Structures are given as structure tokens and as C-alpha cells.
PDB file of C-alpha atoms and ligand atoms in Angstrom:
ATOM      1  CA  UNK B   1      -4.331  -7.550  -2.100  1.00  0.00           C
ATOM      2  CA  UNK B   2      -3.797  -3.447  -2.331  1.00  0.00           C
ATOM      3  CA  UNK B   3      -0.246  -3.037  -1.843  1.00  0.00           C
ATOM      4  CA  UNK B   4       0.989   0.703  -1.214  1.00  0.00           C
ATOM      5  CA  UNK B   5       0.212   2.055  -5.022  1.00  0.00           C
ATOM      6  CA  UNK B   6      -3.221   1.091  -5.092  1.00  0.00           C
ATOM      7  CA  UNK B   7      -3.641   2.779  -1.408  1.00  0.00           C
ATOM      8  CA  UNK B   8      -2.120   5.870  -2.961  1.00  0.00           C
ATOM      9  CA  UNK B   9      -4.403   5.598  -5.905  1.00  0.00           C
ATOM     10  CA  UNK B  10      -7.420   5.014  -3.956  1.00  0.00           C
ATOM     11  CA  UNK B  11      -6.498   8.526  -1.366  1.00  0.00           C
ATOM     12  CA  UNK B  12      -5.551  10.490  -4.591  1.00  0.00           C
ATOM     13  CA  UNK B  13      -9.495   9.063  -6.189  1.00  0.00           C
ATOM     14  CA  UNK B  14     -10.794   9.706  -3.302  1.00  0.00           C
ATOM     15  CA  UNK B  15      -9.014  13.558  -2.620  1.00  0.00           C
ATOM     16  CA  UNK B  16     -10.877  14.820  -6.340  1.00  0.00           C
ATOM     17  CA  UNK B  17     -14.299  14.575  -4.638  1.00  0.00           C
ATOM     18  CA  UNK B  18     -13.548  14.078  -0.944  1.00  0.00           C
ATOM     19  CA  UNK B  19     -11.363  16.773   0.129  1.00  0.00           C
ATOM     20  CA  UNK B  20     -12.593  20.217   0.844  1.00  0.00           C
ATOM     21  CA  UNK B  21     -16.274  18.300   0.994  1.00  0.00           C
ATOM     22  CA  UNK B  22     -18.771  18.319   4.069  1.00  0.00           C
ATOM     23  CA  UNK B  23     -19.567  15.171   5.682  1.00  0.00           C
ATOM     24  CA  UNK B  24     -23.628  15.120   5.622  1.00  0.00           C
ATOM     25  CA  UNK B  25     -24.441  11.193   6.326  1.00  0.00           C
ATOM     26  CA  UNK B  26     -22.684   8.067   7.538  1.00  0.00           C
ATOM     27  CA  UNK B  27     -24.130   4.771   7.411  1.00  0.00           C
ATOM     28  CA  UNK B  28     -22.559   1.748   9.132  1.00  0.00           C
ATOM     29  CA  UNK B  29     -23.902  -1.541   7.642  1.00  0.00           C
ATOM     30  CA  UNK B  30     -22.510  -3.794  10.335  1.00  0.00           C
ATOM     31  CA  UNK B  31     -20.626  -3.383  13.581  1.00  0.00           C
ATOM     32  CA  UNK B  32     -17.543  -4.146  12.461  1.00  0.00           C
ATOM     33  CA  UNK B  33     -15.021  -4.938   9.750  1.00  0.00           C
ATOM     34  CA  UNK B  34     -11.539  -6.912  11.225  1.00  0.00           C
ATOM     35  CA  UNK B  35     -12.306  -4.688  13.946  1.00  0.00           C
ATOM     36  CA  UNK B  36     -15.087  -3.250  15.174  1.00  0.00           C
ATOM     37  CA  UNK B  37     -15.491   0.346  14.265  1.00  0.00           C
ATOM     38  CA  UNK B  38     -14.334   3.276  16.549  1.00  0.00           C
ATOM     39  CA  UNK B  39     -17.023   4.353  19.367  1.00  0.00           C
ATOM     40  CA  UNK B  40     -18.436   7.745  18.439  1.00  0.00           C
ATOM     41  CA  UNK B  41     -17.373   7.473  14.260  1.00  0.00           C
ATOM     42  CA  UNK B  42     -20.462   8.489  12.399  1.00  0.00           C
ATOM     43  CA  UNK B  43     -20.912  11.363  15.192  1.00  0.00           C
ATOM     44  CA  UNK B  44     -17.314  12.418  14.588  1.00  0.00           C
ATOM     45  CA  UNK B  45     -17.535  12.605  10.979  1.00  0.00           C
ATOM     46  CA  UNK B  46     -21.681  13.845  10.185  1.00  0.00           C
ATOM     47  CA  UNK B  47     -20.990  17.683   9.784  1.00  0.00           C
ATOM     48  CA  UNK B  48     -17.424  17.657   9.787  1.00  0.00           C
ATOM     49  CA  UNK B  49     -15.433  18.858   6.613  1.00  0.00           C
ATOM     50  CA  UNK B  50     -12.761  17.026   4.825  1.00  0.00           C
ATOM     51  CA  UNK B  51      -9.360  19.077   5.141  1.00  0.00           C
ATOM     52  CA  UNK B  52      -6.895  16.778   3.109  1.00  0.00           C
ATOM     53  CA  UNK B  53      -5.908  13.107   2.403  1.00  0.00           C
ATOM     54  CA  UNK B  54      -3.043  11.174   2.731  1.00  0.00           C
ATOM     55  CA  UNK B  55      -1.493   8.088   3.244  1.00  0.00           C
ATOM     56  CA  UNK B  56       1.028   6.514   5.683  1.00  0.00           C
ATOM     57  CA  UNK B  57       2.304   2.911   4.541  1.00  0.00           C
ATOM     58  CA  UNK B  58      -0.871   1.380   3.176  1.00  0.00           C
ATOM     59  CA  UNK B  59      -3.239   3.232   5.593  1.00  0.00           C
ATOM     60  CA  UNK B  60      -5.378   5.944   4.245  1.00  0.00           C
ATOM     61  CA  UNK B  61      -5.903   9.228   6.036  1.00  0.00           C
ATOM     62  CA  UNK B  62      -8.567  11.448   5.821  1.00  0.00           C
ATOM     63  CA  UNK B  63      -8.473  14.814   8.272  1.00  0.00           C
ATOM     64  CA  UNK B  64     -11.449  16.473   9.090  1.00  0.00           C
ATOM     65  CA  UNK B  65     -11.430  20.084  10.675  1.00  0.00           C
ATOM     66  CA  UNK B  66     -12.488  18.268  14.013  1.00  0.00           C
ATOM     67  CA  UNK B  67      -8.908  17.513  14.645  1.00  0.00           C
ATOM     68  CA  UNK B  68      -9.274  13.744  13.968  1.00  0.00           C
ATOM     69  CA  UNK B  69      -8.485  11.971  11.524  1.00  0.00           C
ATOM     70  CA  UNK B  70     -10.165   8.579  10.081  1.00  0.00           C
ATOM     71  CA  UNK B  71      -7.955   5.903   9.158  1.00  0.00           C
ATOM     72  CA  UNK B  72      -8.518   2.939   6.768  1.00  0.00           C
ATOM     73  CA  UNK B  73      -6.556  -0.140   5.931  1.00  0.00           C
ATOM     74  CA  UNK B  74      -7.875  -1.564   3.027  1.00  0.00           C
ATOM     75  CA  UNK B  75      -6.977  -5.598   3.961  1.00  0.00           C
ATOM     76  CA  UNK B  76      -6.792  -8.277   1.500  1.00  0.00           C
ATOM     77  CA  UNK B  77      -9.887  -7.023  -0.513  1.00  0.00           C
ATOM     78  CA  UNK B  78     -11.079  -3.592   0.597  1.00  0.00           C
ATOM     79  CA  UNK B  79     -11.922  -0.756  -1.726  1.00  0.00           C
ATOM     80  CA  UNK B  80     -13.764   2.470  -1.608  1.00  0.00           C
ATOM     81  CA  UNK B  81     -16.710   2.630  -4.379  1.00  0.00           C
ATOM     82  CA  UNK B  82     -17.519   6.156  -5.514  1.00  0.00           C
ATOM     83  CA  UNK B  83     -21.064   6.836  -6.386  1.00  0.00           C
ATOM     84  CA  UNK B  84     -21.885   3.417  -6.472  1.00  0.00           C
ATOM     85  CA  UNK B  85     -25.075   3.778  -7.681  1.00  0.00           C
ATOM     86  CA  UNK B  86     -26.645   0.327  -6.620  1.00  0.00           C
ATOM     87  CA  UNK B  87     -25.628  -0.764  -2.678  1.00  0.00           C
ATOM     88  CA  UNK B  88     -23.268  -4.010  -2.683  1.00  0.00           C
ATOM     89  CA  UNK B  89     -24.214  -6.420   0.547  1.00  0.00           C
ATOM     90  CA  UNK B  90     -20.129  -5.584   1.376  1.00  0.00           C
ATOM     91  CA  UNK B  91     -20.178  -1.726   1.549  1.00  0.00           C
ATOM     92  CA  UNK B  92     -19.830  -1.247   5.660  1.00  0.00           C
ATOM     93  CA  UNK B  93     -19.140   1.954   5.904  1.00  0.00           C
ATOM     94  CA  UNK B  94     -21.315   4.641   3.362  1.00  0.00           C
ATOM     95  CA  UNK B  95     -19.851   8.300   3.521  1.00  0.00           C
ATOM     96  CA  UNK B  96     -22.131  10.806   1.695  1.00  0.00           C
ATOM     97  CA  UNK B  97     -21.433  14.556   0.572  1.00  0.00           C
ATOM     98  CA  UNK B  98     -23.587  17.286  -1.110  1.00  0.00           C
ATOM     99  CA  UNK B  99     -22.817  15.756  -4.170  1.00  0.00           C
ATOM    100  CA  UNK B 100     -21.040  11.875  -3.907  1.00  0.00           C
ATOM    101  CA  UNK B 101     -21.361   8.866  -2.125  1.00  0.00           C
ATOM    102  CA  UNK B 102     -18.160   6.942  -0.757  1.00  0.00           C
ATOM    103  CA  UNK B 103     -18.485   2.800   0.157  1.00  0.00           C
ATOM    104  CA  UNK B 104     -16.028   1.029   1.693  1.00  0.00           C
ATOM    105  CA  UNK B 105     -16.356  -2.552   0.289  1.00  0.00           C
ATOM    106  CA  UNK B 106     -14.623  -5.280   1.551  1.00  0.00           C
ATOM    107  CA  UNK B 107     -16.191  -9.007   1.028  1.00  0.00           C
ATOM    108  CA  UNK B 108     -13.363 -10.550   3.138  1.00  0.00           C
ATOM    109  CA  UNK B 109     -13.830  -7.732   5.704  1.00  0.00           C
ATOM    110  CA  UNK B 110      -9.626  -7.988   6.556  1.00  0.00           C
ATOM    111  CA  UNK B 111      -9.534  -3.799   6.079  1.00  0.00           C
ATOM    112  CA  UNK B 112     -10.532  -2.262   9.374  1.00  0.00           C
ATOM    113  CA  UNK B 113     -11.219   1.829  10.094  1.00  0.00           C
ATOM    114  CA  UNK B 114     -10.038   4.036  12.858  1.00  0.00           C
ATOM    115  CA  UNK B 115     -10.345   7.556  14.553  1.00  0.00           C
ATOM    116  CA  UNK B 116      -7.296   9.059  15.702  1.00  0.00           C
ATOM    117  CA  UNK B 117      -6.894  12.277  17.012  1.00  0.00           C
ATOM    118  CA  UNK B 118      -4.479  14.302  13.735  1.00  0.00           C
ATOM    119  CA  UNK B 119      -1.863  15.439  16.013  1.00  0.00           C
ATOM    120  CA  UNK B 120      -1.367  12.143  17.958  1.00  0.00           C
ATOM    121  CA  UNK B 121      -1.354  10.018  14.404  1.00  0.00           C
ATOM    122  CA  UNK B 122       2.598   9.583  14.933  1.00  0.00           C
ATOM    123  CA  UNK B 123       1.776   7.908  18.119  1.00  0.00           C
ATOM    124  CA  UNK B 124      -0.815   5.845  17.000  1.00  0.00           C
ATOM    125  CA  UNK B 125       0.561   2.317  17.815  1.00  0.00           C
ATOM    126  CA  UNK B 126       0.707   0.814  14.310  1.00  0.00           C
ATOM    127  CA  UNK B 127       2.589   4.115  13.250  1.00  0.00           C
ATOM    128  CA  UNK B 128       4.953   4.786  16.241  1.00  0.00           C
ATOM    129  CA  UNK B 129       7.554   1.935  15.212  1.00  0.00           C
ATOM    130  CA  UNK B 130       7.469   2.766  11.264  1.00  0.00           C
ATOM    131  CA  UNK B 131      10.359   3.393   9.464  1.00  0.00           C
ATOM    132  CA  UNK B 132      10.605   6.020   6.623  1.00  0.00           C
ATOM    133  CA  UNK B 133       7.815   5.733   3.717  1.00  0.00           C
ATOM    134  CA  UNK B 134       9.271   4.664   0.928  1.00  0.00           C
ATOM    135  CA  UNK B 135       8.682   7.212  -1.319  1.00  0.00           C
ATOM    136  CA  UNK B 136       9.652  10.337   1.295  1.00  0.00           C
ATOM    137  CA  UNK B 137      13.219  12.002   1.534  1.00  0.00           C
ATOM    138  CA  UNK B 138      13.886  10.187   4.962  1.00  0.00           C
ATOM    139  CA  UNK B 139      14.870   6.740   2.639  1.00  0.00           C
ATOM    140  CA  UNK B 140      18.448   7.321   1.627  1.00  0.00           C
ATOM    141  CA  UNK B 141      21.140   4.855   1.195  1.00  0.00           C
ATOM    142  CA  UNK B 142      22.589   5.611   4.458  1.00  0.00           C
ATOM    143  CA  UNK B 143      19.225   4.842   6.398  1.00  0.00           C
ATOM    144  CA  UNK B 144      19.273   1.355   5.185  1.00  0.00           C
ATOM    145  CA  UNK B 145      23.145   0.971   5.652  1.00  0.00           C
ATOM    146  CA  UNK B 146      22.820   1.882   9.203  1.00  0.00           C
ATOM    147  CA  UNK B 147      19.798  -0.661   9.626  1.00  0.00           C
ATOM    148  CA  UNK B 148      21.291  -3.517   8.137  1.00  0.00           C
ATOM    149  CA  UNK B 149      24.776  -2.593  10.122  1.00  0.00           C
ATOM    150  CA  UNK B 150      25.805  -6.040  11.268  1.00  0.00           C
ATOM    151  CA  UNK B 151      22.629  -8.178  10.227  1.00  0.00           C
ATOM    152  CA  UNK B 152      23.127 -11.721   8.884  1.00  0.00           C
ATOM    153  CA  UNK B 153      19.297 -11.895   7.586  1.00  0.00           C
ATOM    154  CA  UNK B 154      18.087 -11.874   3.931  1.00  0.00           C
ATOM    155  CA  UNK B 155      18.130  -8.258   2.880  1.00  0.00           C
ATOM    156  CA  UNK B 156      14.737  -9.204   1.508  1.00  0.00           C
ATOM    157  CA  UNK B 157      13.223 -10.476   5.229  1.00  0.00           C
ATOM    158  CA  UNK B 158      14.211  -6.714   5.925  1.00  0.00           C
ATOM    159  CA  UNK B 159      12.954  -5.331   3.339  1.00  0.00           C
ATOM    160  CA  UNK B 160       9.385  -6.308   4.458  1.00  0.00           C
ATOM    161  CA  UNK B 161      10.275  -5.286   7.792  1.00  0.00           C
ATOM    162  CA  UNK B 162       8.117  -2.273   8.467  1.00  0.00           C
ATOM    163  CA  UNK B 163      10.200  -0.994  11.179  1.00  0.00           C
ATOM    164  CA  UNK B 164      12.934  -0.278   8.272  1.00  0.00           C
ATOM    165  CA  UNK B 165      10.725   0.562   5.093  1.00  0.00           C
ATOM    166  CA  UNK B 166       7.075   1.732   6.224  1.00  0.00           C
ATOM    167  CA  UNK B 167       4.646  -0.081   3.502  1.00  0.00           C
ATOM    168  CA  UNK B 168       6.773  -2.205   1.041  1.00  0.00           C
ATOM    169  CA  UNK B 169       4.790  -5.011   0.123  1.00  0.00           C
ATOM    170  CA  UNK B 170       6.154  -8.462  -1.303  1.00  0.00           C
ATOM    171  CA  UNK B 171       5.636  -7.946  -4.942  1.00  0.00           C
ATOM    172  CA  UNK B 172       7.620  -4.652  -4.682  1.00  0.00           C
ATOM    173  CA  UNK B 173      10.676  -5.987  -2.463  1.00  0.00           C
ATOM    174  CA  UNK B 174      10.899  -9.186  -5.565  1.00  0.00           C
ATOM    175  CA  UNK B 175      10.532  -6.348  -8.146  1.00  0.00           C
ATOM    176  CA  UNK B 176      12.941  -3.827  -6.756  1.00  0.00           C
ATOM    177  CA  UNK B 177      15.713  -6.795  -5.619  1.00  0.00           C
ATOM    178  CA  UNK B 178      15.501  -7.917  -9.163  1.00  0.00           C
ATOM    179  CA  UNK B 179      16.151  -3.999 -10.709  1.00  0.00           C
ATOM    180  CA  UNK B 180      18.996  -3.646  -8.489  1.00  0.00           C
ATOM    181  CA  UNK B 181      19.997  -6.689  -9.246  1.00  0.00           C
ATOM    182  CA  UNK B 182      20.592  -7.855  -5.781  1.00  0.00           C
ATOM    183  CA  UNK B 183      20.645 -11.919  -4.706  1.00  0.00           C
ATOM    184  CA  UNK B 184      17.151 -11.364  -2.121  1.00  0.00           C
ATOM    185  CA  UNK B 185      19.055 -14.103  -0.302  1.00  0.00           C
ATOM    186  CA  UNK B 186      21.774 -11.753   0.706  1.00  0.00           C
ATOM    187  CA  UNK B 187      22.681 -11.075   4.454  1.00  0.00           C
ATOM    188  CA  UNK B 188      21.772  -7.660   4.513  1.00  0.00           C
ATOM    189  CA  UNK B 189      24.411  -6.572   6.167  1.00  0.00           C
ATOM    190  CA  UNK B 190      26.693  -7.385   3.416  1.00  0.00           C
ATOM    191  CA  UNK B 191      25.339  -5.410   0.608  1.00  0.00           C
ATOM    192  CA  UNK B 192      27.292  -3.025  -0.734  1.00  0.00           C
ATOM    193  CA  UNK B 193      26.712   0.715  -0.430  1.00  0.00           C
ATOM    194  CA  UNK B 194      26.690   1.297  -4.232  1.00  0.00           C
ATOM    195  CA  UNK B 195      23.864  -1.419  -4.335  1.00  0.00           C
ATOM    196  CA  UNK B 196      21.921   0.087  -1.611  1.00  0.00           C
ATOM    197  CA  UNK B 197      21.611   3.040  -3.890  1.00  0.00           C
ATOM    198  CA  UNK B 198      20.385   1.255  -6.518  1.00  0.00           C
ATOM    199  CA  UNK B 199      18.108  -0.046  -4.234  1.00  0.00           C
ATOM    200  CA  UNK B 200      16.755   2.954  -3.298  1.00  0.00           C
ATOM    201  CA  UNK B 201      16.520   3.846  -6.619  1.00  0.00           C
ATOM    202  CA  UNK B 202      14.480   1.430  -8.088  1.00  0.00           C
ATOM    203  CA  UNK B 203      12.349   0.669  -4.803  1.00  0.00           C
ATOM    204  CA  UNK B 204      11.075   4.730  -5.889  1.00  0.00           C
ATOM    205  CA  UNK B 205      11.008   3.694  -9.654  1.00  0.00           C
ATOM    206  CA  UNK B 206       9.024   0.529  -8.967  1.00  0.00           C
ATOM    207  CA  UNK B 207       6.574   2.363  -6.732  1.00  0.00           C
ATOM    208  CA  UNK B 208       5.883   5.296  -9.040  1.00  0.00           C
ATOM    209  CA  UNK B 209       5.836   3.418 -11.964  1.00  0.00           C
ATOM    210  CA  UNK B 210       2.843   1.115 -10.647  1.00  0.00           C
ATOM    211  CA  UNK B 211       0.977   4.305  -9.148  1.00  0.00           C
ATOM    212  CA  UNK B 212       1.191   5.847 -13.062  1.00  0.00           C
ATOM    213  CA  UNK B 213      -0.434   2.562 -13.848  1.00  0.00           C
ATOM    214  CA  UNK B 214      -2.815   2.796 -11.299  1.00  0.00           C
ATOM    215  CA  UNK B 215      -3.409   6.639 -12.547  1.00  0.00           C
ATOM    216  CA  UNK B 216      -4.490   5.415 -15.756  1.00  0.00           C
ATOM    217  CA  UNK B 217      -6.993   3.009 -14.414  1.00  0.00           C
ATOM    218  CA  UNK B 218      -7.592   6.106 -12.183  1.00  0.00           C
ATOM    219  CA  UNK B 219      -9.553   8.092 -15.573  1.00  0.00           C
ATOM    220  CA  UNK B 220     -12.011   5.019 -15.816  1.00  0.00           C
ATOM    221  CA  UNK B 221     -13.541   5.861 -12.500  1.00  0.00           C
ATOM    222  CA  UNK B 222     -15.404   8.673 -13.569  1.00  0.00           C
ATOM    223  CA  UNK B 223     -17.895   5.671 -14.879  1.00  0.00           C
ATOM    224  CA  UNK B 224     -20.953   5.817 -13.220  1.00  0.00           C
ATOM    225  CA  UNK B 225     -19.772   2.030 -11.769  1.00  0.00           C
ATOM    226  CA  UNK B 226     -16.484   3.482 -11.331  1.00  0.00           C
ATOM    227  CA  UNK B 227     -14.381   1.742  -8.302  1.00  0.00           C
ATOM    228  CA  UNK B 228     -11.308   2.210  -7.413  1.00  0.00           C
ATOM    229  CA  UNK B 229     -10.041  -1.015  -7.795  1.00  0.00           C
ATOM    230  CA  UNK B 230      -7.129  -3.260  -8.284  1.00  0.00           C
ATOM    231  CA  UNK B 231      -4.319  -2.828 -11.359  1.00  0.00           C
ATOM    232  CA  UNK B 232      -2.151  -5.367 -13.139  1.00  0.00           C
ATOM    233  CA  UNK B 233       1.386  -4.276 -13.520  1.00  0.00           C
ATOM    234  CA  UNK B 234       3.941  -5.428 -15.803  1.00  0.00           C
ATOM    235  CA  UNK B 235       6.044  -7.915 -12.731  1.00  0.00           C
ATOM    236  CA  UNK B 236       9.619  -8.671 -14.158  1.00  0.00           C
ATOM    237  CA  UNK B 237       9.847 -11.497 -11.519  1.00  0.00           C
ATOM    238  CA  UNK B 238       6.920 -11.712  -9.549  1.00  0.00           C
ATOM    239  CA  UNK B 239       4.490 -14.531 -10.004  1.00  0.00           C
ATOM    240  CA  UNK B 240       7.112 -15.493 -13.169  1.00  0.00           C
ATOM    241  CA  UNK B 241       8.501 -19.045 -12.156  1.00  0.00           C
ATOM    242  CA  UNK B 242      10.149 -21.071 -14.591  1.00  0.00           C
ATOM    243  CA  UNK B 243      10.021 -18.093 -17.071  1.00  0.00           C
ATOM    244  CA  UNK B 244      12.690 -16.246 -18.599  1.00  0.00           C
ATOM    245  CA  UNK B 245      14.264 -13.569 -16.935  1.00  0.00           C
ATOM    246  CA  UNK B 246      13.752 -10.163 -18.973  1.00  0.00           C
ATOM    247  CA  UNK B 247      17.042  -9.482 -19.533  1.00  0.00           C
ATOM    248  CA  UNK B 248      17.794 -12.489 -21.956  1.00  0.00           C
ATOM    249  CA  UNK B 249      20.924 -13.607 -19.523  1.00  0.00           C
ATOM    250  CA  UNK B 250      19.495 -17.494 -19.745  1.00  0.00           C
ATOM    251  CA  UNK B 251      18.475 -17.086 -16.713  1.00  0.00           C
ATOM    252  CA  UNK B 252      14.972 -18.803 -15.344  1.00  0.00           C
ATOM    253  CA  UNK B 253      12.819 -17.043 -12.732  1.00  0.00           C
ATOM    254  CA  UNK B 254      12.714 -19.212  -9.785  1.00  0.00           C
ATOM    255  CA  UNK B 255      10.564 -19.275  -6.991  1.00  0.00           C
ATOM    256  CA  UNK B 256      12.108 -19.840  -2.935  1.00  0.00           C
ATOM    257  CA  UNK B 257      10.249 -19.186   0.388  1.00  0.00           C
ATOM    258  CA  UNK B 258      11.423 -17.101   2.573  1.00  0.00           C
ATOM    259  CA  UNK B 259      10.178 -16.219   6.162  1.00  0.00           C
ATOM    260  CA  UNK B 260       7.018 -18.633   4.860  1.00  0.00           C
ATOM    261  CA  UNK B 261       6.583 -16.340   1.776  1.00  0.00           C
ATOM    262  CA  UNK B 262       7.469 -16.732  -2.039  1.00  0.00           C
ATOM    263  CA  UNK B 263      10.186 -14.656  -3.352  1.00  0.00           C
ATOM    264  CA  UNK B 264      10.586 -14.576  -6.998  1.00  0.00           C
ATOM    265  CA  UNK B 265      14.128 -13.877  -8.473  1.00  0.00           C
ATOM    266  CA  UNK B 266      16.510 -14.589 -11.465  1.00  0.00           C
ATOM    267  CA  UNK B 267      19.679 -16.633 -10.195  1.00  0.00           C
ATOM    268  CA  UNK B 268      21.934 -15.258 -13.221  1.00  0.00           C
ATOM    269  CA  UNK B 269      21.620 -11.411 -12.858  1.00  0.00           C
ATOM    270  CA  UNK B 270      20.795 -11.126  -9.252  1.00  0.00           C
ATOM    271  CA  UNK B 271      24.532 -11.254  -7.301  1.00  0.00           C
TER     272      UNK B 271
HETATM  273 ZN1   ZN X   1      18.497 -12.450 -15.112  1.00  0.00          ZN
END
């Protein structure tokens, strides 16, 4: 499932041949994806040019000059395909240029698309309740410490909370708990300011780290098959049950649910 480093990986693919580009054909495949797809797309984007990229949370932007702006969300298994050479039965949505072809593939059709007029993107409703991106100034220490003012909830159940952090997935919330060495079990409210700033930290170390990875796999796209896929990171705690924890304390990674998910963490280091 693309968590926020392989959406930035796929916009910053997708910017090299995309951006500055004319739009010349659309092809929808099928009606719809989760949703169906916007009224009046493929006449919004044949002829229009591609101004810039960008990404809010794990939606991908891409501005035309028309003003609007399409969004994707990638789902559980979307990804774009660039010059795919032979058609896949899952590509829904076929962009073409002058000179590449863009297919949105998604077999388990969970990723949807959507037109949204550029300057009312803020408003759009999945964006108007979104709390600061993760990797952007607005995520300081003090943000969290006024948002967790008070609360008796797991600082990792609001850590996933969108409303605080725009875009932080699962794996990255057990990964950057575990470098700040923070119990994910915590009431959040309790946390100490010196461990929020870790947290901060390492939330932007965590992130950036896995989009360098994702850079790397980035180079092998310029295969003729080249997608722009999925990449394993190195997890310290994620997925790592019963193993031991990385920084030789004795301690064993174990695995508890929380709000009906798994979180992953190391009972000896994590306070
Ligand atoms: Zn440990």
C-alpha cells in the first residue's frame, strides 16, 4: 500500500516528463475506479498543459494552466506506468503527451481521481480538515504539544490522525515512535516536550530517508517497462515481531493492536 514516500516518488517520476508537457489524449478504460471519475475529465485535461506537480498527504496533484487541478489517490495498489509499452487490463486512466504515455494502474481499483478547481484545493473536503504535512515547516514541536494538550489517547492513535499530521501512514508512526524512542502506548498528552522534538525529528528523518530509497528505485524507471512502483525499506520495528530490537538492549519486537491496527514496538527502549 503507497504510503506518503512512494506518492512523493511517484509526483517527482512523474514531474521529469509530465510537467511543462501538453495534454494531447486521454483515454478512460472504465467508468470508474473507487469512484467514478469526475464529469467533464478527459475534456478538461485534452489540450491543457501541465504547470507543476505536487503532493498533499498521499494525494497527487497535477495543475494544468486551466486552473484545475487533477487529483489522484493511489489506494491500496495504484501506480502510474510510464511508457508502458504493452496496455495492462488495469490501466483506467491513459494520459498521453508529444512524447510519453502515463497509466494509472490499479488492479484493486481502491485509488480514485478528481478535478478540483487549483485555487479551491484547500477547500476541497478531504483537504479542509488536514493538519500540517509532515515534511513542511508548519510541524514543529509546539503544533503537536498544543494538539495533544489534555488527551488521554495513545500518542500513536494520534499520530494517524490526519487532522494532526496530514499523510503519516502506519509503518511510519511504528518507525518514528521507535527512533524517538517513545512507548506508542503513551497518552499523548503526557509526552514530554523534549520527546516531541525528537519526534519531529525522526518523523522528517524516517520520511526522507524512505523517499532517498524510493529515489534510487526512481533511476530504474527509465526502463522501457519502467513503473513507478513500490520500495522495500529497511523497518527497525515494523513487520519485526518476535525479533530483536536493533539496538541490542534484549529487547524483542512485539506486536499490539491498537484502534484495530498492528503497532510494532520494542518494550525495552521505547519509555
Ligand atoms: Zn529496544
Amino acid at each position: 500500500m503507497p504510503e506518503l514516500p512512494e506518492v512523493e516518488t511517484t509526483v517527482r517520476g512523474l514531474a521529469r516528463h509530465l510537467d511543462g508537457a501538453r495534454i494531447e489524449r486521454v483515454a478512460l478504460n472504465r467508468p470508474d475506479m473507487r469512484f467514478p471519475f469526475p464529469e467533464g475529465l478527459v475534456q478538461a485535461l485534452i489540450g491543457a498543459r501541465v504547470i507543476g506537480l505536487g503532493r498533499r498527504a498521499k494525494y497527487g496533484l497535477v495543475h494544468t494552466d486551466r486552473v484545475t487541478t487533477m487529483v489522484f489517490h493511489l489506494g491500496m495498489s495504484g501506480r502510474w506506468r510510464i511508457d508502458p509499452g504493452a496496455p495492462d487490463k488495469h490501466d483506467h486512466l491513459v494520459i498521453e503527451t508529444a512524447d510519453h504515455s502515463f497509466a494509472l494502474c490499479d488492479p484493486r481499483r481502491f485509488g480514485f481521481v478528481d478535478l478540483v478547481e487549483t485555487g479551491a484545493l484547500a477547500a476541497w473536503p478531504p483537504f479542509a480538515a488536514m493538519g500540517p504535512e509532515p515534511l513542511g515547516s508548519d510541524l514543529t514541536p509546539e503544533h503537536l504539544h498544543r494538539a495533544f494538550a489534555g488527551r488521554r489517547q495513545a500518542i500513536k492513535l494520534l499520530l494517524l490522525d490526519q487532522r494532526i499530521v496530514a499523510g503519516l501512514g502506519n509503518i511510519y508512526v511504528c518507525e518514528a515512535l521507535f527512533r524517538a524512542r517513545i512507548d506508542p502506548r503513551k497518552a499523548a498528552g503526557v509526552v514530554s516536550r523534549p520527546a516531541l522534538a525528537r519526534l519531529v525529528a525522526v518523523i522528517r528523518e524516517v520520511l526522507e530517508q524512505a523517499i532517498g530509497d524510493g529515489g534510487s528505485s526512481l533511476r530504474d524507471y527509465a526502463r522501457p517497462d519502467g513503473e513507478l512502483g513500490y520500495f522495500a525499506t529497511r523497518f527497525e520495528v515494523y513487520g519485526r515481531e518476535g525479533e530483536p530490537c536493533r539496538r541490542d538492549d534484549s529487547g524483542v519486537i512485539t506486536r499490539i493492536v491498537q484502534g484495530g491496527r498492528s503497532t510494532w514496538y520494542c518494550p525495552r527502549c521505547q519509555k
